[in-house]
Amino acid sequence: MSPPAIATHDLTKHFGSVVALEGMDLEVHPGETFGFLGPNGAGKSTTVRLLLSLIRPTRGTAEIMGIPVGDVESAHRHVGYVAGDVALWPQLTCAETLDLLGNLSGGIDTAFRSELYERLELDPSHRVRSYSKGNRQKIALVAALMSRPDVLLLDEPTAGLDPLMEAEFQAIAREAAARGQTVFLSSHILDEVENLCDRVGILRSGKLVEVATLEDLRRLHTTVVEVVLDGPVPEFADVPGVSDVDLIPGGARLSVTGSPGPLLTLLATLPVARLRTEEPSLEEIFLTYY
């Protein structure tokens, strides 16, 4: 049985009296696209830096493809990394930068790199200092992707990209996952996470408070049901699971938490003319944790 792509056990990081990350136990599977959510200061970037062994944990362990992250040379051969705030050598050209990074990573797929240049509309001939923030972000994306690593650690990877390039990045990320690469996506853009991710983890004040599929998260949270009747509107407030009732012309708009079974049992006895449900967005779910 193959090891998890990413595994942490009681991973903890304190900066003096400040708790940046506390007791995180997490497994991310090979080929999975995993969304890592939390506001600024929740511990997302600290987690990524721990996985890269850029900082040492206060306690606990982490592995990449079964390799302890402290074995940097071995672990990093499986990893591509994109930071939200890209720092590059300003005097080098884009091509020179990527050649240097490719040599450090142990080799690149040059044909794939050329494909990425085209898809991301990146001219590699200019010096890095002449590029905009968005184009520097594209260089970082190409650097992470061009060696086709087993694990992509992406910390706010679309910072500075325009909407067309964000869409192209999402297509590239889906293709990477389809090839069996693992995508660990830390992002503030909830639509991006919702579009890409199989599961999400929600981090609050350094603690992992939820790990679930989007489908499971939606089942755990409120669904809105709008019903219009050919007849009198009954009292819905006493139905188990119904937490809020707003009357609308000919019917009601109901908030339902948990199983909709009791509500459906009641609706089966009523002259329903129209029924519509709305699943909560990832943003709505995310906000319930804060």
XYZ file of N, CA and C in Angstrom, residues 26-268:
729
model
N -3.263 15.033 9.814
C -3.863 15.155 8.483
C -3.208 14.155 7.539
N -4.022 13.555 6.674
C -3.511 12.741 5.579
C -4.149 13.216 4.278
N -3.318 13.420 3.269
C -3.782 13.781 1.928
C -3.354 12.659 0.995
N -4.284 12.162 0.191
C -4.049 10.962 -0.600
C -3.367 11.289 -1.934
N -2.607 10.340 -2.479
C -2.037 10.537 -3.815
C -3.132 10.795 -4.848
N -2.904 11.784 -5.698
C -3.870 12.118 -6.739
C -5.021 12.990 -6.281
N -5.036 13.370 -5.022
C -6.128 14.171 -4.479
C -5.821 15.666 -4.630
N -6.876 16.455 -4.833
C -6.759 17.908 -4.763
C -7.405 18.345 -3.461
N -6.591 18.847 -2.561
C -7.018 19.141 -1.195
C -6.979 20.645 -0.969
N -8.096 21.215 -0.552
C -8.172 22.638 -0.264
C -7.902 22.916 1.199
N -7.068 23.901 1.464
C -6.658 24.243 2.821
C -7.094 25.677 3.074
N -8.099 25.831 3.946
C -8.782 27.115 4.105
C -8.579 27.705 5.488
N -8.570 29.014 5.538
C -8.490 29.729 6.807
C -8.140 31.179 6.530
N -8.543 32.085 7.414
C -8.217 33.499 7.218
C -6.745 33.761 7.489
N -6.316 34.985 7.236
C -4.942 35.363 7.568
C -4.674 35.096 9.046
N -3.515 34.500 9.327
C -3.156 34.227 10.710
C -3.667 32.907 11.246
N -4.384 32.132 10.412
C -4.930 30.859 10.899
C -3.869 29.772 10.987
N -2.754 29.928 10.247
C -1.692 28.922 10.283
C -1.450 28.218 8.964
N -2.068 28.693 7.873
C -1.919 28.011 6.585
C -0.470 28.059 6.081
N 0.090 29.258 6.022
C 1.458 29.378 5.506
C 2.466 28.719 6.437
N 2.201 28.761 7.738
C 3.074 28.045 8.685
C 3.073 26.556 8.368
N 1.907 25.992 8.074
C 1.822 24.574 7.725
C 2.650 24.267 6.493
N 2.513 25.098 5.455
C 3.267 24.864 4.221
C 4.770 24.961 4.485
N 5.190 25.935 5.286
C 6.627 26.071 5.587
C 7.133 24.871 6.382
N 6.297 24.324 7.265
C 6.685 23.119 7.996
C 6.824 21.933 7.043
N 5.908 21.814 6.082
C 5.979 20.714 5.123
C 7.220 20.812 4.243
N 7.688 22.036 4.022
C 8.901 22.243 3.238
C 10.159 22.202 4.101
N 9.981 22.060 5.415
C 11.081 22.074 6.378
C 11.858 23.392 6.329
N 11.149 24.468 6.007
C 11.755 25.800 6.085
C 11.809 26.277 7.537
N 10.918 25.749 8.373
C 10.960 25.968 9.813
C 10.791 24.612 10.483
N 11.231 24.525 11.722
C 11.158 23.258 12.455
C 9.941 23.266 13.374
N 9.279 22.121 13.517
C 8.112 22.068 14.402
C 8.508 22.135 15.867
N 7.604 22.656 16.682
C 7.778 22.588 18.131
C 7.665 21.137 18.593
N 6.733 20.422 17.994
C 6.646 18.968 18.207
C 5.866 18.392 17.027
N 5.862 17.067 16.946
C 5.133 16.399 15.875
C 6.010 16.144 14.664
N 5.428 15.456 13.687
C 6.171 15.056 12.492
C 5.326 15.302 11.247
N 6.015 15.313 10.097
C 5.344 15.420 8.802
C 6.138 14.631 7.781
N 5.434 14.018 6.821
C 6.078 13.257 5.751
C 5.490 13.658 4.411
N 6.329 13.630 3.390
C 5.921 13.784 1.995
C 6.229 12.475 1.281
N 5.213 11.815 0.744
C 5.383 10.527 0.065
C 6.117 9.534 0.960
N 5.814 9.577 2.252
C 6.415 8.668 3.209
C 7.802 9.055 3.672
N 8.329 10.179 3.173
C 9.679 10.626 3.529
C 9.580 11.729 4.578
N 10.252 11.618 5.726
C 10.229 12.709 6.700
C 10.690 14.009 6.054
N 9.952 15.097 6.318
C 10.278 16.355 5.650
C 11.644 16.882 6.065
N 12.163 16.414 7.202
C 13.503 16.806 7.611
C 14.590 16.281 6.693
N 14.294 15.223 5.932
C 15.209 14.731 4.907
C 14.960 15.565 3.657
N 15.464 16.793 3.678
C 15.079 17.798 2.685
C 15.425 17.359 1.270
N 16.634 16.839 1.065
C 17.058 16.480 -0.287
C 16.126 15.448 -0.909
N 15.745 14.443 -0.131
C 14.874 13.390 -0.659
C 13.437 13.874 -0.800
N 12.927 14.561 0.220
C 11.533 14.991 0.197
C 11.273 16.008 -0.904
N 12.204 16.945 -1.095
C 11.970 18.022 -2.066
C 11.989 17.526 -3.505
N 12.555 16.359 -3.754
C 12.522 15.815 -5.113
C 11.103 15.413 -5.525
N 10.206 15.332 -4.561
C 8.812 14.977 -4.856
C 7.885 16.191 -4.855
N 8.429 17.398 -4.641
C 7.589 18.558 -4.351
C 7.814 19.688 -5.348
N 6.709 20.313 -5.771
C 6.735 21.602 -6.444
C 6.017 22.598 -5.561
N 6.556 23.816 -5.459
C 6.046 24.791 -4.486
C 5.809 26.129 -5.161
N 4.656 26.725 -4.863
C 4.361 28.090 -5.289
C 3.995 28.896 -4.056
N 4.717 29.991 -3.847
C 4.413 30.903 -2.737
C 3.476 32.001 -3.212
N 2.696 32.544 -2.286
C 1.816 33.649 -2.632
C 2.574 34.923 -2.918
N 3.738 35.092 -2.336
C 4.573 36.274 -2.538
C 5.889 35.803 -3.132
N 5.995 35.886 -4.455
C 7.119 35.287 -5.166
C 8.333 36.204 -5.096
N 9.483 35.647 -4.735
C 10.759 36.361 -4.735
C 11.713 35.635 -5.672
N 12.206 36.341 -6.704
C 13.088 35.747 -7.702
C 14.326 36.625 -7.883
N 15.286 36.137 -8.669
C 16.510 36.891 -8.929
C 16.232 37.926 -10.018
N 16.253 39.202 -9.711
C 15.805 40.213 -10.688
C 16.693 40.318 -11.913
N 17.977 39.987 -11.793
C 18.893 40.176 -12.918
C 18.833 39.037 -13.925
N 18.255 37.887 -13.556
C 18.160 36.752 -14.468
C 16.937 36.891 -15.365
N 17.008 36.273 -16.534
C 15.808 36.176 -17.359
C 14.912 35.072 -16.793
N 13.690 35.050 -17.281
C 12.768 33.977 -16.882
C 13.356 32.615 -17.242
N 13.891 32.476 -18.462
C 14.439 31.185 -18.893
C 15.620 30.770 -18.017
N 16.493 31.733 -17.704
C 17.647 31.419 -16.852
C 17.192 30.998 -15.456
N 16.183 31.685 -14.940
C 15.644 31.340 -13.619
C 15.113 29.912 -13.606
N 14.371 29.561 -14.634
C 13.764 28.233 -14.670
C 14.808 27.146 -14.937
N 15.832 27.465 -15.719
C 16.925 26.505 -15.894
C 17.619 26.235 -14.556
N 17.890 27.304 -13.797
C 18.533 27.153 -12.490
C 17.677 26.312 -11.557
N 16.393 26.637 -11.466
C 15.501 25.898 -10.573
C 15.319 24.463 -11.053
N 15.322 24.256 -12.368
C 15.206 22.903 -12.899
C 16.401 22.046 -12.542
N 17.593 22.636 -12.597
C 18.798 21.891 -12.223
C 18.781 21.521 -10.736
N 18.247 22.421 -9.902
C 18.164 22.136 -8.471
C 17.167 21.014 -8.179
N 16.096 20.943 -8.977
C 15.047 19.951 -8.707
C 15.367 18.584 -9.284
N 16.416 18.506 -10.095
C 16.798 17.199 -10.611
C 16.284 16.898 -11.996
N 15.832 17.920 -12.716
C 15.415 17.691 -14.102
C 14.032 18.236 -14.384
N 13.797 18.596 -15.656
C 12.514 19.155 -16.063
C 12.047 18.485 -17.341
N 10.768 18.616 -17.604
C 10.168 18.186 -18.862
C 10.134 19.421 -19.760
N 11.122 19.547 -20.666
C 11.254 20.773 -21.446
C 10.070 21.002 -22.384
N 9.524 19.916 -22.933
C 8.355 20.073 -23.808
C 7.169 20.601 -23.011
N 6.998 20.096 -21.800
C 5.896 20.561 -20.959
C 6.127 22.008 -20.539
N 7.379 22.367 -20.270
C 7.668 23.755 -19.925
C 7.270 24.692 -21.071
N 7.590 24.311 -22.285
C 7.219 25.129 -23.442
C 5.697 25.241 -23.566
N 5.010 24.144 -23.281
C 3.547 24.173 -23.301
C 2.998 25.138 -22.250
N 3.613 25.135 -21.069
C 3.171 26.045 -20.014
C 3.415 27.504 -20.393
N 4.562 27.789 -21.050
C 4.800 29.148 -21.531
C 3.621 29.623 -22.392
N 3.208 28.762 -23.302
C 2.145 29.133 -24.229
C 0.812 29.284 -23.516
N 0.501 28.340 -22.661
C -0.812 28.362 -22.008
C -0.943 29.527 -21.028
N 0.160 29.879 -20.380
C 0.132 30.981 -19.416
C 0.536 32.316 -20.047
N 0.779 32.291 -21.367
C 1.119 33.514 -22.102
C 2.323 34.211 -21.460
N 3.400 33.446 -21.323
C 4.606 33.928 -20.653
C 5.776 33.922 -21.630
N 6.351 35.087 -21.861
C 7.538 35.221 -22.689
C 8.763 35.053 -21.788
N 9.568 33.985 -21.990
C 10.661 33.698 -21.049
C 11.941 34.488 -21.315
N 11.943 35.380 -22.280
C 13.195 36.013 -22.694
C 13.557 37.248 -21.885
N 12.614 37.803 -21.107
C 12.863 39.065 -20.403
C 13.494 38.822 -19.025
N 14.143 39.861 -18.514
C 14.693 39.790 -17.157
C 13.544 39.865 -16.144
N 13.741 39.162 -15.043
C 12.675 39.046 -14.044
C 12.239 40.412 -13.534
N 13.182 41.357 -13.400
C 12.823 42.661 -12.832
C 11.819 43.420 -13.694
N 11.695 43.037 -14.960
C 10.769 43.745 -15.854
C 9.353 43.181 -15.830
N 9.147 42.053 -15.127
C 7.828 41.413 -15.133
C 6.906 42.022 -14.088
N 5.626 42.009 -14.396
C 4.603 42.410 -13.427
C 4.469 41.330 -12.356
N 3.715 41.645 -11.295
C 3.467 40.652 -10.233
C 2.805 39.407 -10.808
N 1.852 39.591 -11.699
C 1.165 38.444 -12.280
C 2.100 37.558 -13.085
N 3.015 38.180 -13.853
C 3.954 37.375 -14.644
C 4.997 36.698 -13.776
N 5.392 37.337 -12.675
C 6.300 36.643 -11.743
C 5.604 35.434 -11.132
N 4.294 35.567 -10.893
C 3.529 34.428 -10.372
C 3.501 33.299 -11.395
N 3.399 33.648 -12.671
C 3.418 32.621 -13.716
C 4.762 31.879 -13.741
N 5.862 32.625 -13.534
C 7.176 31.967 -13.482
C 7.194 30.938 -12.354
N 6.653 31.326 -11.183
C 6.624 30.400 -10.049
C 5.770 29.168 -10.366
N 4.660 29.367 -11.065
C 3.811 28.233 -11.438
C 4.551 27.286 -12.385
N 5.213 27.853 -13.387
C 5.970 27.000 -14.312
C 7.068 26.251 -13.565
N 7.767 26.944 -12.657
C 8.840 26.307 -11.890
C 8.316 25.116 -11.094
N 7.134 25.254 -10.498
C 6.569 24.175 -9.695
C 6.094 23.010 -10.551
N 5.553 23.326 -11.720
C 4.899 22.305 -12.531
C 5.840 21.575 -13.476
N 6.929 22.210 -13.923
C 7.684 21.726 -15.076
C 8.403 20.404 -14.832
N 8.623 20.046 -13.567
C 9.257 18.756 -13.277
C 8.231 17.653 -13.011
N 6.942 18.002 -13.133
C 5.842 17.052 -12.884
C 6.029 16.338 -11.537
N 6.120 17.093 -10.435
C 6.378 16.466 -9.133
C 5.162 15.694 -8.632
N 5.416 14.802 -7.680
C 4.315 14.027 -7.101
C 3.361 14.900 -6.297
N 3.892 15.930 -5.636
C 3.096 16.775 -4.741
C 3.306 18.236 -5.110
N 2.210 18.958 -5.290
C 2.258 20.399 -5.538
C 1.733 21.111 -4.298
N 2.600 21.883 -3.646
C 2.217 22.705 -2.504
C 2.001 24.122 -3.018
N 0.754 24.544 -3.074
C 0.403 25.812 -3.712
C -0.205 26.745 -2.677
N 0.545 27.781 -2.311
C 0.124 28.744 -1.297
C -0.324 30.019 -2.004
N -1.639 30.205 -2.136
C -2.210 31.340 -2.876
C -1.597 31.411 -4.281
N -1.749 30.367 -5.089
C -1.006 30.290 -6.359
C -1.474 31.264 -7.428
N -2.701 31.790 -7.319
C -3.197 32.674 -8.378
C -3.130 34.147 -7.988
N -2.375 34.482 -6.935
C -2.227 35.878 -6.533
C -1.651 36.686 -7.692
N -2.363 37.735 -8.105
C -1.887 38.592 -9.179
C -2.293 38.163 -10.575
N -2.923 36.990 -10.726
C -3.352 36.537 -12.049
C -4.712 37.129 -12.410
N -4.914 37.406 -13.702
C -6.219 37.887 -14.142
C -7.176 36.696 -14.258
N -8.485 36.947 -14.406
C -9.456 35.837 -14.414
C -9.203 34.793 -15.491
N -8.726 35.192 -16.679
C -8.452 34.210 -17.729
C -7.310 33.280 -17.326
N -6.283 33.842 -16.712
C -5.163 33.014 -16.278
C -5.538 32.153 -15.070
N -6.431 32.657 -14.207
C -6.937 31.824 -13.110
C -7.636 30.593 -13.667
N -8.450 30.798 -14.711
C -9.159 29.667 -15.321
C -8.165 28.682 -15.942
N -7.105 29.205 -16.565
C -6.092 28.325 -17.171
C -5.352 27.550 -16.088
N -5.029 28.221 -14.989
C -4.392 27.511 -13.876
C -5.277 26.370 -13.387
N -6.572 26.616 -13.257
C -7.462 25.557 -12.777
C -7.461 24.368 -13.733
N -7.426 24.644 -15.027
C -7.373 23.546 -15.997
C -6.074 22.759 -15.849
N -4.957 23.455 -15.663
C -3.663 22.789 -15.495
C -3.660 21.952 -14.212
N -4.243 22.499 -13.126
C -4.294 21.766 -11.864
C -5.143 20.508 -11.989
N -6.259 20.591 -12.708
C -7.093 19.397 -12.907
C -6.335 18.329 -13.684
N -5.590 18.749 -14.683
C -4.817 17.793 -15.479
C -3.737 17.131 -14.626
N -3.113 17.914 -13.755
C -2.091 17.347 -12.867
C -2.694 16.281 -11.970
N -3.856 16.564 -11.395
C -4.509 15.579 -10.532
C -4.918 14.335 -11.326
N -5.361 14.537 -12.566
C -5.759 13.399 -13.401
C -4.566 12.503 -13.711
N -3.349 13.082 -13.724
C -2.137 12.282 -13.945
C -1.674 11.597 -12.671
N -2.343 11.845 -11.544
C -1.970 11.208 -10.290
C -1.169 12.081 -9.361
N -0.916 13.347 -9.745
C -0.217 14.261 -8.857
C -1.169 14.750 -7.762
N -0.612 15.035 -6.603
C -1.384 15.541 -5.472
C -1.266 17.058 -5.435
N -2.410 17.726 -5.308
C -2.439 19.192 -5.262
C -2.932 19.612 -3.883
N -2.069 20.318 -3.159
C -2.409 20.860 -1.844
C -2.544 22.366 -2.029
N -3.787 22.846 -2.003
C -4.097 24.214 -2.408
C -4.544 25.042 -1.210
N -3.686 25.969 -0.812
C -4.045 26.931 0.220
C -4.495 28.205 -0.477
N -5.734 28.624 -0.236
C -6.263 29.739 -1.020
C -7.318 30.500 -0.239
N -7.387 31.826 -0.529
C -8.489 32.634 -0.025
C -9.654 32.657 -1.007
N -9.430 32.175 -2.227
C -10.460 32.259 -3.266
C -11.335 31.012 -3.158
N -12.475 31.175 -2.485
C -13.290 30.004 -2.176
C -13.885 29.381 -3.430
N -14.204 30.198 -4.435
C -14.714 29.636 -5.686
C -13.686 28.717 -6.326
N -12.417 29.092 -6.242
C -11.341 28.282 -6.801
C -11.262 26.929 -6.089
N -11.319 26.966 -4.767
C -11.285 25.729 -3.984
C -12.504 24.869 -4.304
N -13.670 25.502 -4.397
C -14.902 24.761 -4.671
C -14.841 24.108 -6.048
N -14.222 24.784 -7.024
C -14.139 24.247 -8.377
C -13.152 23.094 -8.495
N -12.107 23.098 -7.666
C -10.995 22.177 -7.867
C -10.947 21.007 -6.903
N -11.372 21.206 -5.667
C -10.933 20.305 -4.592
C -11.879 19.142 -4.344
N -11.277 17.985 -4.018
C -12.032 16.806 -3.614
C -12.454 16.925 -2.147
N -11.514 17.365 -1.308
C -11.795 17.572 0.119
C -11.227 18.926 0.526
N -11.705 19.404 1.664
C -11.161 20.640 2.215
C -10.887 20.453 3.704
N -9.886 21.175 4.179
C -9.618 21.282 5.600
C -9.784 22.735 5.995
N -10.424 22.981 7.115
C -10.665 24.341 7.591
C -9.850 24.562 8.852
N -9.003 25.566 8.806
C -8.088 25.885 9.893
C -8.575 27.138 10.601
N -8.641 27.070 11.917
C -9.071 28.240 12.702
C -8.148 28.384 13.898
N -7.489 29.536 13.974
C -6.585 29.837 15.099
C -5.580 28.721 15.339
N -5.029 28.190 14.245
C -3.988 27.183 14.351
C -4.477 25.759 14.551
N -5.790 25.546 14.596
C -6.325 24.202 14.801
C -7.164 23.784 13.599
N -6.983 22.544 13.195
C -7.763 21.985 12.094
C -9.131 21.592 12.641
N -10.159 22.366 12.295
C -11.480 22.166 12.907
C -12.401 21.301 12.062
N -12.056 21.067 10.794
C -12.906 20.236 9.944
C -12.097 19.730 8.763
N -12.290 18.456 8.424
C -11.788 17.890 7.171
C -12.924 17.058 6.588
N -13.352 17.398 5.377
C -14.497 16.696 4.796
C -14.565 16.978 3.308
N -15.327 16.146 2.595
C -15.624 16.450 1.201
C -16.610 17.611 1.165
N -16.676 18.284 0.036
C -17.636 19.382 -0.098
C -19.059 18.873 0.068
N -19.319 17.691 -0.465
C -20.666 17.115 -0.343
C -21.026 16.883 1.123
N -20.080 16.339 1.890
C -20.347 16.090 3.304
C -20.525 17.398 4.067
N -19.719 18.398 3.734
C -19.863 19.690 4.404
C -21.244 20.283 4.168
N -21.703 20.169 2.944
C -23.026 20.730 2.635
C -24.128 19.984 3.386
N -23.962 18.669 3.534
C -24.971 17.908 4.269
C -25.010 18.297 5.742
N -23.847 18.717 6.278
C -23.775 19.082 7.689
C -24.337 20.463 7.969
N -24.553 21.246 6.926
C -24.938 22.631 7.124
C -26.291 22.921 6.496
N -26.721 24.138 6.655
C -28.083 24.528 6.313
C -28.330 24.514 4.805
N -29.465 23.940 4.407
C -29.956 23.994 3.041
C -31.230 24.837 3.019
N -31.367 25.641 1.986
C -32.561 26.479 1.847
C -33.562 25.765 0.939
N -34.800 25.638 1.406
C -35.880 25.014 0.643
C -36.974 26.052 0.432
N -37.338 26.269 -0.815
C -38.423 27.199 -1.144
C -39.590 26.396 -1.700
N -40.766 26.507 -1.057
C -41.928 25.725 -1.452
C -43.118 26.654 -1.679
N -43.817 26.439 -2.808
C -45.049 27.170 -3.127
C -46.171 26.141 -3.199
N -47.307 26.452 -2.565
C -48.412 25.491 -2.415
C -49.663 25.965 -3.137
N -50.465 25.007 -3.593
C -51.812 25.277 -4.090
C -52.787 25.108 -2.930
N -52.706 26.018 -1.966
C -53.549 25.916 -0.791
C -52.938 26.648 0.376
N -53.531 26.508 1.551
C -53.025 27.216 2.733
C -51.597 26.781 3.080
N -50.853 27.728 3.636
C -49.490 27.464 4.058
C -49.503 27.049 5.526
N -49.022 25.842 5.838
C -49.063 25.369 7.225
C -47.941 26.005 8.057
N -47.942 25.686 9.331
C -46.850 26.082 10.208
C -45.677 25.123 9.993
N -44.537 25.666 9.581
C -43.356 24.834 9.366
C -42.387 24.889 10.544
N -42.577 25.845 11.436
C -41.572 26.107 12.471
C -41.373 24.912 13.405
N -42.422 24.067 13.563
C -42.302 22.935 14.481
C -41.736 21.673 13.829
N -41.418 21.745 12.536
C -40.889 20.568 11.845
C -39.428 20.369 12.256
N -39.041 19.181 12.722
C -37.645 18.937 13.106
C -36.688 19.267 11.964
N -35.639 20.022 12.277
C -34.635 20.401 11.290
C -34.860 21.750 10.646
N -36.100 22.257 10.717
C -36.393 23.574 10.141
C -36.006 24.637 11.166
N -35.009 25.473 10.801
C -34.479 26.445 11.753
C -34.945 27.865 11.505
N -35.497 28.121 10.323
C -35.932 29.475 10.011
C -37.028 29.398 8.961
N -38.048 30.245 9.074
C -39.166 30.260 8.139
C -39.436 31.695 7.714
N -39.401 31.940 6.406
C -39.778 33.239 5.839
C -40.927 33.009 4.871
N -42.035 33.706 5.102
C -43.183 33.555 4.214
C -42.950 34.309 2.912
N -43.337 33.673 1.798
C -43.282 34.284 0.475
C -44.674 34.119 -0.141
N -45.000 34.815 -1.232
C -46.332 34.659 -1.834
C -46.655 33.198 -2.155
N -47.687 32.665 -1.508
C -48.147 31.302 -1.764
C -47.344 30.211 -1.111
N -46.353 30.570 -0.282
C -45.546 29.515 0.297
C -44.558 30.026 1.337
N -43.412 29.369 1.432
C -42.430 29.718 2.465
C -41.032 29.369 1.989
N -40.084 30.086 2.550
C -38.657 29.823 2.321
C -38.086 29.334 3.644
N -37.574 28.102 3.646
C -37.217 27.418 4.883
C -35.715 27.145 4.925
N -35.127 27.307 6.085
C -33.743 26.881 6.317
C -33.780 25.553 7.040
N -33.094 24.553 6.470
C -33.147 23.192 6.998
C -31.728 22.755 7.359
N -31.551 22.317 8.595
C -30.266 21.822 9.066
C -30.368 20.327 9.309
N -29.390 19.575 8.820
C -29.424 18.125 9.006
C -30.332 17.451 7.998
N -30.937 16.349 8.389
C -31.762 15.555 7.478
C -33.036 16.304 7.092
N -33.368 16.318 5.783
C -34.634 16.927 5.362
C -35.822 15.977 5.470
N -35.605 14.769 6.016
C -36.665 13.755 6.046
C -37.978 14.225 6.652
N -37.975 14.801 7.877
C -39.251 15.247 8.457
C -39.984 16.273 7.597
N -39.231 17.196 6.979
C -39.876 18.178 6.111
C -40.471 17.504 4.882
N -39.732 16.566 4.282
C -40.251 15.883 3.092
C -41.491 15.060 3.424
N -41.516 14.487 4.620
C -42.710 13.738 5.041
C -43.935 14.644 5.082
N -43.759 15.849 5.615
C -44.871 16.806 5.650
C -45.251 17.254 4.244
N -44.255 17.580 3.412
C -44.552 18.075 2.069
C -45.292 17.036 1.228
N -45.059 15.739 1.512
C -45.749 14.684 0.756
C -47.252 14.716 0.977
